Amino acid sequence: MVTKLTLEYDGGGFAGWGRQPGRRTVQGELEEALQTILGPRALDGGPLRATVAGRTDAGVHAWGQVASYRHEAVDPMRLNGLIGPDVAALRSEPAPEGFDARRDARSRTYCYRVLARRARSALERGRSLWWAGRLDRQALHECAAAIVGRHDFMAFTPTETEHERFERTVLRAEWRVLSPAHGPEWQSPEGGEQDGALLECWIEADTFMRHMSRVLVGTMLDVAAETMTVEQFTRLLEGRPRAEAGKTAPAHGLALASVSYA
């Protein structure tokens, strides 16, 4: 018997998904709650452990994370009574025998939020990256279009990595503009009046490498700020060194939006 569990969480208070000694993690908190209800052992006799579709880093949120474990399904209301208020079980359902949340996932979708306006936001704090400088939206759209397809993303993951292959297939990438954002109008650097905007970068791929989404967004923002050209960005998709790409965007703007299965 295998259970598929759908979760959402605010990553701000966690050191990431994976268990780490002496640190609060989503996996650690979830497994402790499951073991309180079901006991320490899975139905196959081994330790009761949760496998996850996407191992989020410290500070990264999730709207539709998927985990699996080898035991019966638990009422989400009961489970939520044993875990902190910044993580919630949305659905708990029986899965086919052998189901593995990570191995069986066809794609993952991440969303990165950017608040582009002069004034910072009290409401979006911890949910989006505040960007008060120049931002060429057309450049963002061109960068997103360039990453669709199969490319070598070595420039977009840390140099010290366990990955042996860096090719990934991006199925969909786009910037969406939700405008105006909360708050007053502000003066653009070019002198014209414009509303602040909340922008979202949506990327769906077969798999992601560590920091891949955040480095992609950070580098796209460099292009939008005119410190890099679209052509330079496109060349990075040919397996260039990490040093040639931009900074890693802060974790708090990123969320694992959903996971797709066959």
PDB file of C-alpha atoms in Angstrom:
ATOM      1  CA  MET A   1       0.000   0.000   0.000  1.00  0.00           C
ATOM      2  CA  VAL A   2       1.379   3.387  -1.066  1.00  0.00           C
ATOM      3  CA  THR A   3      -0.047   6.837  -0.299  1.00  0.00           C
ATOM      4  CA  LYS A   4       0.257   9.956  -2.440  1.00  0.00           C
ATOM      5  CA  LEU A   5       0.300  13.108  -0.321  1.00  0.00           C
ATOM      6  CA  THR A   6      -0.106  16.660  -1.703  1.00  0.00           C
ATOM      7  CA  LEU A   7       1.379  19.420   0.425  1.00  0.00           C
ATOM      8  CA  GLU A   8       1.776  23.162   0.590  1.00  0.00           C
ATOM      9  CA  TYR A   9       4.211  25.014   2.818  1.00  0.00           C
ATOM     10  CA  ASP A  10       5.828  28.327   3.587  1.00  0.00           C
ATOM     11  CA  GLY A  11       9.523  27.601   3.246  1.00  0.00           C
ATOM     12  CA  GLY A  12      10.669  30.586   5.290  1.00  0.00           C
ATOM     13  CA  GLY A  13      10.898  28.630   8.526  1.00  0.00           C
ATOM     14  CA  PHE A  14      12.498  25.490   7.101  1.00  0.00           C
ATOM     15  CA  ALA A  15      16.052  24.516   6.215  1.00  0.00           C
ATOM     16  CA  GLY A  16      14.662  22.890   3.079  1.00  0.00           C
ATOM     17  CA  TRP A  17      12.808  19.640   2.420  1.00  0.00           C
ATOM     18  CA  GLY A  18      15.420  17.042   3.315  1.00  0.00           C
ATOM     19  CA  ARG A  19      16.160  15.882   6.845  1.00  0.00           C
ATOM     20  CA  GLN A  20      19.165  17.600   8.475  1.00  0.00           C
ATOM     21  CA  PRO A  21      20.407  16.899  12.007  1.00  0.00           C
ATOM     22  CA  GLY A  22      19.440  19.639  14.426  1.00  0.00           C
ATOM     23  CA  ARG A  23      17.522  21.683  11.844  1.00  0.00           C
ATOM     24  CA  ARG A  24      13.806  22.054  11.114  1.00  0.00           C
ATOM     25  CA  THR A  25      12.882  20.543   7.745  1.00  0.00           C
ATOM     26  CA  VAL A  26       9.628  19.732   5.992  1.00  0.00           C
ATOM     27  CA  GLN A  27      10.521  16.055   5.679  1.00  0.00           C
ATOM     28  CA  GLY A  28      11.447  15.802   9.346  1.00  0.00           C
ATOM     29  CA  GLU A  29       8.228  17.412  10.534  1.00  0.00           C
ATOM     30  CA  LEU A  30       6.032  15.408   8.161  1.00  0.00           C
ATOM     31  CA  GLU A  31       7.612  12.048   8.977  1.00  0.00           C
ATOM     32  CA  GLU A  32       7.375  12.684  12.700  1.00  0.00           C
ATOM     33  CA  ALA A  33       3.644  13.345  12.346  1.00  0.00           C
ATOM     34  CA  LEU A  34       3.101  10.267  10.160  1.00  0.00           C
ATOM     35  CA  GLN A  35       4.993   8.057  12.613  1.00  0.00           C
ATOM     36  CA  THR A  36       2.898   9.397  15.483  1.00  0.00           C
ATOM     37  CA  ILE A  37      -0.248   8.238  13.676  1.00  0.00           C
ATOM     38  CA  LEU A  38       0.945   5.105  11.868  1.00  0.00           C
ATOM     39  CA  GLY A  39       3.946   3.958  13.888  1.00  0.00           C
ATOM     40  CA  PRO A  40       7.648   4.028  12.995  1.00  0.00           C
ATOM     41  CA  ARG A  41       7.537   1.308  10.362  1.00  0.00           C
ATOM     42  CA  ALA A  42       6.266   1.239   6.799  1.00  0.00           C
ATOM     43  CA  LEU A  43       4.204  -1.722   5.638  1.00  0.00           C
ATOM     44  CA  ASP A  44       7.292  -3.341   4.099  1.00  0.00           C
ATOM     45  CA  GLY A  45       8.965  -3.371   7.511  1.00  0.00           C
ATOM     46  CA  GLY A  46      11.423  -0.584   6.839  1.00  0.00           C
ATOM     47  CA  PRO A  47      11.414   2.875   8.456  1.00  0.00           C
ATOM     48  CA  LEU A  48       8.439   5.051   7.538  1.00  0.00           C
ATOM     49  CA  ARG A  49       9.970   7.607   5.192  1.00  0.00           C
ATOM     50  CA  ALA A  50       8.499  10.086   2.721  1.00  0.00           C
ATOM     51  CA  THR A  51       9.813  10.420  -0.838  1.00  0.00           C
ATOM     52  CA  VAL A  52       9.271  13.807  -2.481  1.00  0.00           C
ATOM     53  CA  ALA A  53       8.895  14.959  -6.084  1.00  0.00           C
ATOM     54  CA  GLY A  54      11.070  18.069  -5.705  1.00  0.00           C
ATOM     55  CA  ARG A  55      13.632  18.640  -2.943  1.00  0.00           C
ATOM     56  CA  THR A  56      13.134  22.345  -2.246  1.00  0.00           C
ATOM     57  CA  ASP A  57      15.958  24.418  -0.759  1.00  0.00           C
ATOM     58  CA  ALA A  58      15.808  26.475   2.428  1.00  0.00           C
ATOM     59  CA  GLY A  59      13.314  29.316   2.063  1.00  0.00           C
ATOM     60  CA  VAL A  60      11.583  27.935  -1.053  1.00  0.00           C
ATOM     61  CA  HIS A  61       7.804  27.543  -0.809  1.00  0.00           C
ATOM     62  CA  ALA A  62       5.478  24.882  -2.229  1.00  0.00           C
ATOM     63  CA  TRP A  63       1.906  25.190  -3.490  1.00  0.00           C
ATOM     64  CA  GLY A  64       1.602  21.636  -4.795  1.00  0.00           C
ATOM     65  CA  GLN A  65       4.441  19.460  -3.529  1.00  0.00           C
ATOM     66  CA  VAL A  66       3.864  15.688  -3.824  1.00  0.00           C
ATOM     67  CA  ALA A  67       5.244  13.059  -1.454  1.00  0.00           C
ATOM     68  CA  SER A  68       4.723   9.324  -1.186  1.00  0.00           C
ATOM     69  CA  TYR A  69       5.142   6.807   1.610  1.00  0.00           C
ATOM     70  CA  ARG A  70       4.514   3.084   2.049  1.00  0.00           C
ATOM     71  CA  HIS A  71       1.537   2.960   4.394  1.00  0.00           C
ATOM     72  CA  GLU A  72      -2.186   3.677   4.457  1.00  0.00           C
ATOM     73  CA  ALA A  73      -3.603   7.131   3.709  1.00  0.00           C
ATOM     74  CA  VAL A  74      -4.166   9.480   6.648  1.00  0.00           C
ATOM     75  CA  ASP A  75      -6.945  12.044   6.945  1.00  0.00           C
ATOM     76  CA  PRO A  76      -5.297  15.422   6.113  1.00  0.00           C
ATOM     77  CA  MET A  77      -7.190  17.056   8.983  1.00  0.00           C
ATOM     78  CA  ARG A  78      -5.641  14.624  11.438  1.00  0.00           C
ATOM     79  CA  LEU A  79      -2.180  15.055   9.952  1.00  0.00           C
ATOM     80  CA  ASN A  80      -2.460  18.848   9.988  1.00  0.00           C
ATOM     81  CA  GLY A  81      -3.192  18.725  13.695  1.00  0.00           C
ATOM     82  CA  LEU A  82       0.317  17.362  14.293  1.00  0.00           C
ATOM     83  CA  ILE A  83       2.390  19.622  12.022  1.00  0.00           C
ATOM     84  CA  GLY A  84       3.198  23.322  12.215  1.00  0.00           C
ATOM     85  CA  PRO A  85       0.951  26.052  10.781  1.00  0.00           C
ATOM     86  CA  ASP A  86       3.411  26.756   7.953  1.00  0.00           C
ATOM     87  CA  VAL A  87       2.895  23.345   6.312  1.00  0.00           C
ATOM     88  CA  ALA A  88      -0.400  21.733   5.359  1.00  0.00           C
ATOM     89  CA  ALA A  89      -1.521  18.443   3.865  1.00  0.00           C
ATOM     90  CA  LEU A  90      -4.053  19.175   1.122  1.00  0.00           C
ATOM     91  CA  ARG A  91      -4.857  15.648  -0.097  1.00  0.00           C
ATOM     92  CA  SER A  92      -4.026  12.112   0.975  1.00  0.00           C
ATOM     93  CA  GLU A  93      -4.990   9.310  -1.409  1.00  0.00           C
ATOM     94  CA  PRO A  94      -4.086   5.689  -2.156  1.00  0.00           C
ATOM     95  CA  ALA A  95      -1.635   5.315  -5.036  1.00  0.00           C
ATOM     96  CA  PRO A  96      -0.859   2.346  -7.306  1.00  0.00           C
ATOM     97  CA  GLU A  97       1.527  -0.236  -5.940  1.00  0.00           C
ATOM     98  CA  GLY A  98       5.096   0.873  -6.561  1.00  0.00           C
ATOM     99  CA  PHE A  99       4.218   4.550  -6.958  1.00  0.00           C
ATOM    100  CA  ASP A 100       7.164   6.834  -6.195  1.00  0.00           C
ATOM    101  CA  ALA A 101       6.554  10.597  -6.037  1.00  0.00           C
ATOM    102  CA  ARG A 102       9.996  11.436  -7.385  1.00  0.00           C
ATOM    103  CA  ARG A 103      10.663   8.655  -9.892  1.00  0.00           C
ATOM    104  CA  ASP A 104       7.185   8.700 -11.469  1.00  0.00           C
ATOM    105  CA  ALA A 105       6.916  12.477 -11.905  1.00  0.00           C
ATOM    106  CA  ARG A 106       6.732  13.537 -15.561  1.00  0.00           C
ATOM    107  CA  SER A 107       7.420  17.219 -14.908  1.00  0.00           C
ATOM    108  CA  ARG A 108       7.689  19.875 -12.216  1.00  0.00           C
ATOM    109  CA  THR A 109       6.500  23.475 -12.475  1.00  0.00           C
ATOM    110  CA  TYR A 110       8.081  26.308 -10.519  1.00  0.00           C
ATOM    111  CA  CYS A 111       6.899  29.901 -10.219  1.00  0.00           C
ATOM    112  CA  TYR A 112       9.142  32.832  -9.280  1.00  0.00           C
ATOM    113  CA  ARG A 113       7.475  36.107  -8.268  1.00  0.00           C
ATOM    114  CA  VAL A 114       9.007  39.566  -8.734  1.00  0.00           C
ATOM    115  CA  LEU A 115       7.454  42.777  -7.389  1.00  0.00           C
ATOM    116  CA  ALA A 116       8.591  45.506  -9.780  1.00  0.00           C
ATOM    117  CA  ARG A 117       7.867  48.875  -8.224  1.00  0.00           C
ATOM    118  CA  ARG A 118       9.667  51.658  -6.384  1.00  0.00           C
ATOM    119  CA  ALA A 119       8.073  51.078  -2.963  1.00  0.00           C
ATOM    120  CA  ARG A 120       8.632  47.858  -1.072  1.00  0.00           C
ATOM    121  CA  SER A 121       5.607  45.820  -0.017  1.00  0.00           C
ATOM    122  CA  ALA A 122       4.639  44.696   3.467  1.00  0.00           C
ATOM    123  CA  LEU A 123       2.189  42.141   2.001  1.00  0.00           C
ATOM    124  CA  GLU A 124       4.545  40.533  -0.524  1.00  0.00           C
ATOM    125  CA  ARG A 125       7.485  40.380   1.900  1.00  0.00           C
ATOM    126  CA  GLY A 126       8.691  36.798   1.973  1.00  0.00           C
ATOM    127  CA  ARG A 127       6.648  35.935  -1.142  1.00  0.00           C
ATOM    128  CA  SER A 128       8.306  37.863  -3.968  1.00  0.00           C
ATOM    129  CA  LEU A 129      11.583  39.547  -4.859  1.00  0.00           C
ATOM    130  CA  TRP A 130      11.345  43.337  -4.613  1.00  0.00           C
ATOM    131  CA  TRP A 131      12.838  44.947  -7.734  1.00  0.00           C
ATOM    132  CA  ALA A 132      12.978  48.755  -7.824  1.00  0.00           C
ATOM    133  CA  GLY A 133      15.325  49.220 -10.785  1.00  0.00           C
ATOM    134  CA  ARG A 134      15.012  49.133 -14.535  1.00  0.00           C
ATOM    135  CA  LEU A 135      13.172  46.135 -15.962  1.00  0.00           C
ATOM    136  CA  ASP A 136      12.801  45.471 -19.690  1.00  0.00           C
ATOM    137  CA  ARG A 137       9.776  43.176 -19.841  1.00  0.00           C
ATOM    138  CA  GLN A 138      10.279  42.342 -23.507  1.00  0.00           C
ATOM    139  CA  ALA A 139      13.752  41.017 -22.687  1.00  0.00           C
ATOM    140  CA  LEU A 140      12.248  38.769 -20.023  1.00  0.00           C
ATOM    141  CA  HIS A 141       9.808  37.306 -22.565  1.00  0.00           C
ATOM    142  CA  GLU A 142      12.636  36.684 -25.056  1.00  0.00           C
ATOM    143  CA  CYS A 143      14.763  34.921 -22.446  1.00  0.00           C
ATOM    144  CA  ALA A 144      11.857  32.696 -21.411  1.00  0.00           C
ATOM    145  CA  ALA A 145      11.207  31.711 -25.030  1.00  0.00           C
ATOM    146  CA  ALA A 146      14.894  30.838 -25.487  1.00  0.00           C
ATOM    147  CA  ILE A 147      15.015  28.202 -22.730  1.00  0.00           C
ATOM    148  CA  VAL A 148      12.141  26.091 -24.069  1.00  0.00           C
ATOM    149  CA  GLY A 149      13.413  22.799 -25.435  1.00  0.00           C
ATOM    150  CA  ARG A 150      16.400  20.624 -24.500  1.00  0.00           C
ATOM    151  CA  HIS A 151      19.547  22.493 -23.481  1.00  0.00           C
ATOM    152  CA  ASP A 152      22.696  22.145 -21.408  1.00  0.00           C
ATOM    153  CA  PHE A 153      22.010  24.113 -18.204  1.00  0.00           C
ATOM    154  CA  MET A 154      25.460  23.720 -16.611  1.00  0.00           C
ATOM    155  CA  ALA A 155      25.734  27.524 -16.259  1.00  0.00           C
ATOM    156  CA  PHE A 156      22.615  27.544 -14.085  1.00  0.00           C
ATOM    157  CA  THR A 157      23.634  25.195 -11.273  1.00  0.00           C
ATOM    158  CA  PRO A 158      26.436  25.443  -8.670  1.00  0.00           C
ATOM    159  CA  THR A 159      29.916  24.431  -9.803  1.00  0.00           C
ATOM    160  CA  GLU A 160      30.225  21.968  -6.938  1.00  0.00           C
ATOM    161  CA  THR A 161      27.493  19.516  -7.824  1.00  0.00           C
ATOM    162  CA  GLU A 162      26.745  15.812  -7.870  1.00  0.00           C
ATOM    163  CA  HIS A 163      25.085  16.075 -11.290  1.00  0.00           C
ATOM    164  CA  GLU A 164      26.815  14.137 -14.056  1.00  0.00           C
ATOM    165  CA  ARG A 165      24.602  15.351 -16.893  1.00  0.00           C
ATOM    166  CA  PHE A 166      23.317  18.876 -17.314  1.00  0.00           C
ATOM    167  CA  GLU A 167      20.827  18.508 -20.148  1.00  0.00           C
ATOM    168  CA  ARG A 168      17.242  19.225 -19.191  1.00  0.00           C
ATOM    169  CA  THR A 169      14.049  19.625 -21.224  1.00  0.00           C
ATOM    170  CA  VAL A 170      12.010  22.744 -20.530  1.00  0.00           C
ATOM    171  CA  LEU A 171       8.423  22.137 -21.629  1.00  0.00           C
ATOM    172  CA  ARG A 172       7.076  25.615 -20.925  1.00  0.00           C
ATOM    173  CA  ALA A 173       8.519  28.954 -19.818  1.00  0.00           C
ATOM    174  CA  GLU A 174       6.805  32.309 -19.654  1.00  0.00           C
ATOM    175  CA  TRP A 175       6.637  35.576 -17.757  1.00  0.00           C
ATOM    176  CA  ARG A 176       3.180  36.666 -16.694  1.00  0.00           C
ATOM    177  CA  VAL A 177       2.452  40.252 -15.666  1.00  0.00           C
ATOM    178  CA  LEU A 178      -0.133  40.808 -12.954  1.00  0.00           C
ATOM    179  CA  SER A 179      -0.632  44.573 -13.029  1.00  0.00           C
ATOM    180  CA  PRO A 180      -1.020  46.782 -11.162  1.00  0.00           C
ATOM    181  CA  ALA A 181       0.524  45.410  -7.990  1.00  0.00           C
ATOM    182  CA  HIS A 182      -0.694  46.533  -4.588  1.00  0.00           C
ATOM    183  CA  GLY A 183       0.292  50.108  -3.833  1.00  0.00           C
ATOM    184  CA  PRO A 184       0.726  53.548  -5.424  1.00  0.00           C
ATOM    185  CA  GLU A 185       2.033  54.445  -8.832  1.00  0.00           C
ATOM    186  CA  TRP A 186       5.738  55.171  -9.041  1.00  0.00           C
ATOM    187  CA  GLN A 187       8.099  57.126 -11.286  1.00  0.00           C
ATOM    188  CA  SER A 188       9.949  54.900 -13.719  1.00  0.00           C
ATOM    189  CA  PRO A 189      13.692  55.519 -14.361  1.00  0.00           C
ATOM    190  CA  GLU A 190      12.765  56.849 -17.804  1.00  0.00           C
ATOM    191  CA  GLY A 191      10.564  59.497 -16.222  1.00  0.00           C
ATOM    192  CA  GLY A 192       7.137  58.118 -17.119  1.00  0.00           C
ATOM    193  CA  GLU A 193       4.393  57.174 -14.693  1.00  0.00           C
ATOM    194  CA  GLN A 194       3.547  53.504 -14.464  1.00  0.00           C
ATOM    195  CA  ASP A 195       1.910  51.146 -12.006  1.00  0.00           C
ATOM    196  CA  GLY A 196       3.944  48.730 -10.027  1.00  0.00           C
ATOM    197  CA  ALA A 197       3.593  45.204 -11.397  1.00  0.00           C
ATOM    198  CA  LEU A 198       3.777  41.752  -9.927  1.00  0.00           C
ATOM    199  CA  LEU A 199       5.543  39.481 -12.400  1.00  0.00           C
ATOM    200  CA  GLU A 200       5.624  35.688 -12.335  1.00  0.00           C
ATOM    201  CA  CYS A 201       8.136  33.478 -14.125  1.00  0.00           C
ATOM    202  CA  TRP A 202       6.637  30.021 -14.759  1.00  0.00           C
ATOM    203  CA  ILE A 203       8.982  27.193 -15.796  1.00  0.00           C
ATOM    204  CA  GLU A 204       7.939  23.586 -16.370  1.00  0.00           C
ATOM    205  CA  ALA A 205      10.660  20.999 -17.010  1.00  0.00           C
ATOM    206  CA  ASP A 206      11.181  17.256 -16.798  1.00  0.00           C
ATOM    207  CA  THR A 207      13.613  17.708 -13.912  1.00  0.00           C
ATOM    208  CA  PHE A 208      15.502  20.592 -12.321  1.00  0.00           C
ATOM    209  CA  MET A 209      19.022  20.821 -10.983  1.00  0.00           C
ATOM    210  CA  ARG A 210      19.897  22.535  -7.705  1.00  0.00           C
ATOM    211  CA  HIS A 211      19.260  26.299  -7.886  1.00  0.00           C
ATOM    212  CA  MET A 212      18.409  26.006 -11.607  1.00  0.00           C
ATOM    213  CA  SER A 213      15.180  28.017 -11.466  1.00  0.00           C
ATOM    214  CA  ARG A 214      16.687  30.716  -9.283  1.00  0.00           C
ATOM    215  CA  VAL A 215      19.822  31.174 -11.405  1.00  0.00           C
ATOM    216  CA  LEU A 216      17.713  31.317 -14.555  1.00  0.00           C
ATOM    217  CA  VAL A 217      15.551  34.059 -13.021  1.00  0.00           C
ATOM    218  CA  GLY A 218      18.549  35.952 -11.654  1.00  0.00           C
ATOM    219  CA  THR A 219      20.218  35.907 -15.064  1.00  0.00           C
ATOM    220  CA  MET A 220      17.009  36.931 -16.862  1.00  0.00           C
ATOM    221  CA  LEU A 221      16.765  39.905 -14.511  1.00  0.00           C
ATOM    222  CA  ASP A 222      20.327  40.867 -15.458  1.00  0.00           C
ATOM    223  CA  VAL A 223      19.213  40.899 -19.086  1.00  0.00           C
ATOM    224  CA  ALA A 224      16.129  42.952 -18.190  1.00  0.00           C
ATOM    225  CA  ALA A 225      18.376  45.406 -16.337  1.00  0.00           C
ATOM    226  CA  GLU A 226      20.568  45.667 -19.466  1.00  0.00           C
ATOM    227  CA  THR A 227      23.728  44.313 -17.839  1.00  0.00           C
ATOM    228  CA  MET A 228      23.613  41.333 -20.216  1.00  0.00           C
ATOM    229  CA  THR A 229      22.155  40.867 -23.693  1.00  0.00           C
ATOM    230  CA  VAL A 230      19.617  38.294 -24.809  1.00  0.00           C
ATOM    231  CA  GLU A 231      22.281  36.878 -27.125  1.00  0.00           C
ATOM    232  CA  GLN A 232      24.680  36.379 -24.208  1.00  0.00           C
ATOM    233  CA  PHE A 233      21.910  34.705 -22.239  1.00  0.00           C
ATOM    234  CA  THR A 234      21.147  32.336 -25.112  1.00  0.00           C
ATOM    235  CA  ARG A 235      24.806  31.286 -25.370  1.00  0.00           C
ATOM    236  CA  LEU A 236      24.691  30.191 -21.736  1.00  0.00           C
ATOM    237  CA  LEU A 237      22.356  27.365 -22.823  1.00  0.00           C
ATOM    238  CA  GLU A 238      25.304  25.685 -24.563  1.00  0.00           C
ATOM    239  CA  GLY A 239      26.869  24.412 -21.347  1.00  0.00           C
ATOM    240  CA  ARG A 240      28.888  27.443 -20.316  1.00  0.00           C
ATOM    241  CA  PRO A 241      30.622  27.774 -16.895  1.00  0.00           C
ATOM    242  CA  ARG A 242      28.534  28.876 -13.901  1.00  0.00           C
ATOM    243  CA  ALA A 243      30.609  32.060 -13.546  1.00  0.00           C
ATOM    244  CA  GLU A 244      29.232  33.426 -16.821  1.00  0.00           C
ATOM    245  CA  ALA A 245      25.606  33.392 -15.608  1.00  0.00           C
ATOM    246  CA  GLY A 246      23.978  35.837 -13.199  1.00  0.00           C
ATOM    247  CA  LYS A 247      23.374  35.726  -9.477  1.00  0.00           C
ATOM    248  CA  THR A 248      21.115  33.200  -7.808  1.00  0.00           C
ATOM    249  CA  ALA A 249      17.776  34.905  -7.124  1.00  0.00           C
ATOM    250  CA  PRO A 250      16.730  34.797  -3.436  1.00  0.00           C
ATOM    251  CA  ALA A 251      14.846  31.702  -2.322  1.00  0.00           C
ATOM    252  CA  HIS A 252      11.773  33.473  -0.921  1.00  0.00           C
ATOM    253  CA  GLY A 253      10.444  34.383  -4.388  1.00  0.00           C
ATOM    254  CA  LEU A 254      10.282  30.768  -5.568  1.00  0.00           C
ATOM    255  CA  ALA A 255       7.536  28.186  -5.146  1.00  0.00           C
ATOM    256  CA  LEU A 256       7.105  24.639  -6.421  1.00  0.00           C
ATOM    257  CA  ALA A 257       3.707  25.139  -8.047  1.00  0.00           C
ATOM    258  CA  SER A 258       2.787  21.630  -9.180  1.00  0.00           C
ATOM    259  CA  VAL A 259       3.979  18.179 -10.190  1.00  0.00           C
ATOM    260  CA  SER A 260       2.650  16.288 -13.206  1.00  0.00           C
ATOM    261  CA  TYR A 261       2.201  12.528 -13.496  1.00  0.00           C
ATOM    262  CA  ALA A 262       1.181  10.235 -16.324  1.00  0.00           C
TER     263      ALA A 262
END
